[in-house]
Every structure is written in C-alpha cells, then in structure tokens.
Coordinates of C-alpha atoms in Angstrom, one line a residue:
X435 CA -161.7 18.6 232.6
X436 CA -162.8 22.8 231.1
X437 CA -159.0 23.1 232.1
X438 CA -157.1 20.6 231.5
X439 CA -158.2 21.1 227.7
X440 CA -157.2 24.1 228.4
X441 CA -153.9 23.2 229.4
X442 CA -153.2 21.3 226.6
X443 CA -155.4 23.5 224.1
X444 CA -152.2 26.1 224.8
X445 CA -149.3 23.4 224.8
X446 CA -149.9 22.8 221.9
X447 CA -150.3 26.4 220.7
X448 CA -147.4 26.5 221.6
X449 CA -145.1 23.6 220.5
X450 CA -146.7 24.6 216.4
X451 CA -145.2 28.3 216.7
X452 CA -141.6 27.4 218.6
X453 CA -141.9 24.4 215.9
X454 CA -143.0 27.0 213.5
X455 CA -140.4 29.1 214.3
X456 CA -137.7 27.2 214.3
X457 CA -138.6 25.8 210.5
X458 CA -138.8 29.7 209.7
X459 CA -134.5 29.5 211.4
X460 CA -133.7 26.8 209.4
X461 CA -134.9 28.0 206.5
X462 CA -133.2 31.6 207.3
X463 CA -129.5 30.0 208.1
X464 CA -130.4 28.4 204.7
X465 CA -130.6 30.4 202.6
X466 CA -127.5 33.1 204.4
X467 CA -125.1 30.0 203.8
X468 CA -126.4 29.2 199.7
X469 CA -126.2 32.8 199.6
X470 CA -123.3 33.1 202.0
X471 CA -121.0 29.6 200.1
X472 CA -122.4 31.1 196.7
X473 CA -120.8 34.7 197.2
X474 CA -117.4 32.6 198.0
X475 CA -117.5 30.8 194.8
X476 CA -118.3 34.2 193.2
X477 CA -114.4 35.3 194.9
X478 CA -112.8 32.6 194.7
X479 CA -114.1 32.8 190.9
X480 CA -112.4 35.9 190.9
X481 CA -109.2 35.7 192.3
X482 CA -108.9 32.7 189.9
X483 CA -109.4 34.4 187.1
X484 CA -106.7 37.2 188.6
X485 CA -104.4 35.6 188.6
X486 CA -104.8 32.8 185.3
X487 CA -104.6 36.7 183.9
X488 CA -101.0 37.9 185.6
X489 CA -99.8 34.3 185.5
X490 CA -100.7 35.4 182.3
X491 CA -98.8 38.4 182.0
X492 CA -96.0 37.4 184.0
X493 CA -94.7 34.9 181.5
X494 CA -95.5 38.0 178.6
X495 CA -92.9 39.4 180.3
X496 CA -90.6 37.0 180.9
X497 CA -90.3 35.9 177.4
X498 CA -90.1 39.7 176.0
X499 CA -88.0 39.8 178.7
X500 CA -85.6 37.3 177.3
X501 CA -86.3 38.4 173.7
X502 CA -84.7 41.3 173.7
X503 CA -81.6 39.9 176.6
X504 CA -81.2 37.8 173.3
X505 CA -80.3 40.4 171.7
X506 CA -78.4 42.4 174.2
X507 CA -80.1 44.6 175.9
X508 CA -79.5 45.4 179.8
X509 CA -77.0 46.9 179.4
X510 CA -74.1 50.3 178.7
X511 CA -72.9 48.9 175.1
X512 CA -69.9 51.1 173.9
X513 CA -69.4 51.7 170.4
X514 CA -66.6 52.2 168.2
X515 CA -68.2 53.2 165.2
X516 CA -70.8 55.6 164.6
X517 CA -71.8 53.8 161.6
X518 CA -73.6 51.0 164.0
X519 CA -75.1 53.7 165.9
X520 CA -76.9 54.2 162.8
X521 CA -77.7 50.2 162.6
X522 CA -78.3 49.6 165.6
X523 CA -81.3 52.5 166.2
X524 CA -82.6 51.1 162.8
X525 CA -82.8 48.1 164.6
X526 CA -84.1 49.1 167.4
X527 CA -87.7 50.8 168.8
X528 CA -86.0 52.8 171.8
X529 CA -82.2 54.3 171.6
X530 CA -80.0 55.6 174.5
X531 CA -77.1 57.1 172.8
X532 CA -74.8 58.7 174.9
X533 CA -71.5 61.0 173.8
X534 CA -69.0 60.6 175.8
X535 CA -65.7 61.9 176.1
X536 CA -62.9 59.7 178.1
X537 CA -61.9 61.0 181.5
X538 CA -64.6 63.2 182.0
X539 CA -66.7 63.3 185.4
X540 CA -69.9 64.7 184.2
X541 CA -69.2 61.2 181.1
X542 CA -69.2 58.9 183.6
X543 CA -71.4 59.7 185.9
X544 CA -74.4 58.6 182.7
X545 CA -72.3 56.1 182.2
X546 CA -72.6 55.1 185.6
X547 CA -76.4 56.6 185.8
X548 CA -77.9 54.7 181.5
X549 CA -76.0 50.9 183.1
X550 CA -78.0 51.0 185.6
X551 CA -80.7 52.4 183.5
X552 CA -80.2 49.4 180.9
X553 CA -80.5 46.7 183.2
X554 CA -84.0 48.5 184.3
X555 CA -85.8 48.6 181.4
X556 CA -84.9 46.2 178.9
X557 CA -86.5 47.7 175.8
X558 CA -84.2 50.1 175.2
X559 CA -81.0 49.8 174.0
X560 CA -78.6 51.7 175.1
X561 CA -75.3 52.5 174.2
X562 CA -71.8 54.7 174.8
X563 CA -69.2 56.0 171.9
X564 CA -66.0 58.0 172.2
X565 CA -67.4 61.7 171.3
X566 CA -63.8 61.6 168.6
X567 CA -65.3 58.9 167.2
X568 CA -68.8 60.1 165.1
X569 CA -68.0 62.4 163.4
X570 CA -70.8 62.5 161.8
X571 CA -73.5 63.3 164.2
X572 CA -71.4 65.1 166.4
X573 CA -71.3 67.5 163.0
X574 CA -75.1 67.7 162.6
X575 CA -76.3 67.5 166.5
X576 CA -73.6 70.7 166.5
X577 CA -72.4 69.1 170.5
X578 CA -70.0 71.3 171.9
X579 CA -70.3 70.5 174.9
X580 CA -69.8 66.1 177.3
X581 CA -71.7 64.7 178.4
X582 CA -74.9 64.5 175.3
X583 CA -77.3 61.9 175.2
X584 CA -79.5 61.5 172.1
X585 CA -83.0 59.4 172.6
X586 CA -83.8 57.3 169.3
X587 CA -87.4 56.0 168.6
X588 CA -87.9 54.1 165.2
X589 CA -84.9 55.0 163.6
X590 CA -85.5 59.1 164.5
X591 CA -83.4 61.3 166.8
X592 CA -86.7 62.3 169.3
X593 CA -84.3 64.7 171.6
X594 CA -81.1 65.9 172.7
X595 CA -79.5 65.9 176.3
X596 CA -77.0 68.6 176.2
X597 CA -75.1 68.3 179.9
X598 CA -76.9 68.0 182.4
X599 CA -78.9 70.7 182.3
X600 CA -82.5 69.0 181.2
X601 CA -81.3 65.9 184.8
X602 CA -80.7 69.3 187.4
X603 CA -77.7 70.4 186.4
X604 CA -75.4 69.4 189.5
X605 CA -78.0 67.9 191.7
X606 CA -78.4 64.8 188.7
X607 CA -79.7 61.4 189.9
X608 CA -81.1 57.8 188.3
X609 CA -84.9 59.7 188.8
X610 CA -83.7 62.6 187.0
X611 CA -82.3 61.9 183.7
X612 CA -85.1 58.2 183.7
X613 CA -87.9 61.4 183.9
X614 CA -86.6 62.5 181.4
X615 CA -86.8 59.6 179.2
X616 CA -89.9 58.8 180.6
X617 CA -91.2 62.0 179.3
X618 CA -89.8 61.2 175.4
X619 CA -91.0 58.2 175.6
X620 CA -87.3 56.5 175.0
X621 CA -87.9 54.6 178.1
X622 CA -91.5 52.4 178.7
X623 CA -92.4 49.6 181.5
X624 CA -93.0 47.2 178.6
X625 CA -89.9 44.4 180.6
X626 CA -90.2 46.2 184.2
X627 CA -93.4 45.5 186.5
X628 CA -91.8 42.8 187.5
X629 CA -88.1 43.1 187.8
X630 CA -87.1 45.2 191.6
X631 CA -84.8 47.2 189.8
X632 CA -87.8 49.6 187.9
X633 CA -88.1 50.1 192.2
X634 CA -88.0 53.9 192.0
X635 CA -85.2 53.6 195.4
X636 CA -83.0 52.3 192.9
X637 CA -79.3 53.9 194.9
X638 CA -76.8 55.0 192.4
X639 CA -73.8 56.5 193.1
X640 CA -72.9 60.3 191.4
X641 CA -69.3 58.8 192.0
X642 CA -67.9 58.6 188.9
X643 CA -65.2 55.5 190.1
X644 CA -67.7 53.5 191.6

C-alpha cells in the first residue's frame, strides 16, 4: 500500500509540476504576444504618421510647382528689352540671366544647360537676352566675353559668371553649372524633391545644335 501511495503521490506531483510549467509557458507566450503586438502597432503608427507627413509635403511641393509654372517658370524665356530683366528680377526671388550673341556655339551650349535646369528648378526664373539689346547691363557689368551669366537674388545681382571659367572650362556640363549656381544660392530644392528630372544623372548634350 505504501508503494502505491508513493506512486500516486509522485504522479500527482509530476502532474502539478507539468500544469505549472504549461501555465508559465502560456503566460510567457501571452506576454510576448502582447509585447510583439504592441510593438507592431507602434511601428504601424510611426509608418502611418511618416506617410501622412510625406503626403502633405508632396502636396505642398506640387502646389508650389503649379504656382511657379503659372508664372511662366520652367523654361528659358527669351527677352527683347533689358527693362524686362529688371522687372523679372524684382518680381522673382531668384533669377539667372544669360547674355548671349546669336551664332555663338558656346552660347548655345549654355542655352541647352539652362533649358534643362529651368525644367528642374521651377523656383528659379531663367531668362536670356541678346547682349546687344542690354547696353545698360553690358556697360554696368563690363560684359566683354559671351556667354555671360548673371544670377540675381531678391532683385540684386549676386554673381557674374564670365564665359566657361567657373564651369570647368571646356569640360562644361550641367553638374558644373548647377553646382556653381547652388554655391551662390540661386538654386534650391524647394520644388525639386519629387521630380525625377532633378536626378544628378540627367544627360545634357554639349552639342550646340541639339
């Protein structure tokens, strides 16, 4: 009888220990599940908030792009009167003006680059005018070499780029021009973050006839 009682006692003890282990396992699993579920919820909330902010930013950029395009930005505008240069400089926060001469290959190269940049950076106004039609500027700025670019910020001249000197010389390319314009703060990424044309890899031909 004693032997049987011992067997029953051991069986009961083993059963109770097994029940206790399963209970602890269930509690641990439940705790881990709750913690994992909570972490997943936190992560989902963070992603949702990021998407919401991103969407709001993209909408803001699109609205700004429309506003600038409605003003005529997005292309290299040809001017025929130097008074228009002054008016545009006073009505736009950032302006790049190309003083050129018909038939000059280097002027055509600059035109190709500025046309590409105008499509990319809508918050900057790009214009060009024959140097012969802008005697006030050519005299005031001592423009002797063409092409000459003039950057203007808030109606004031910020920098004058003579020929290709500051654009890698004969190795001129879009990146070289863009980097110099950024350096003098006449370009920003205000309207450029969702536009693929802002990609550094955009190719602009150096062939003036393209």
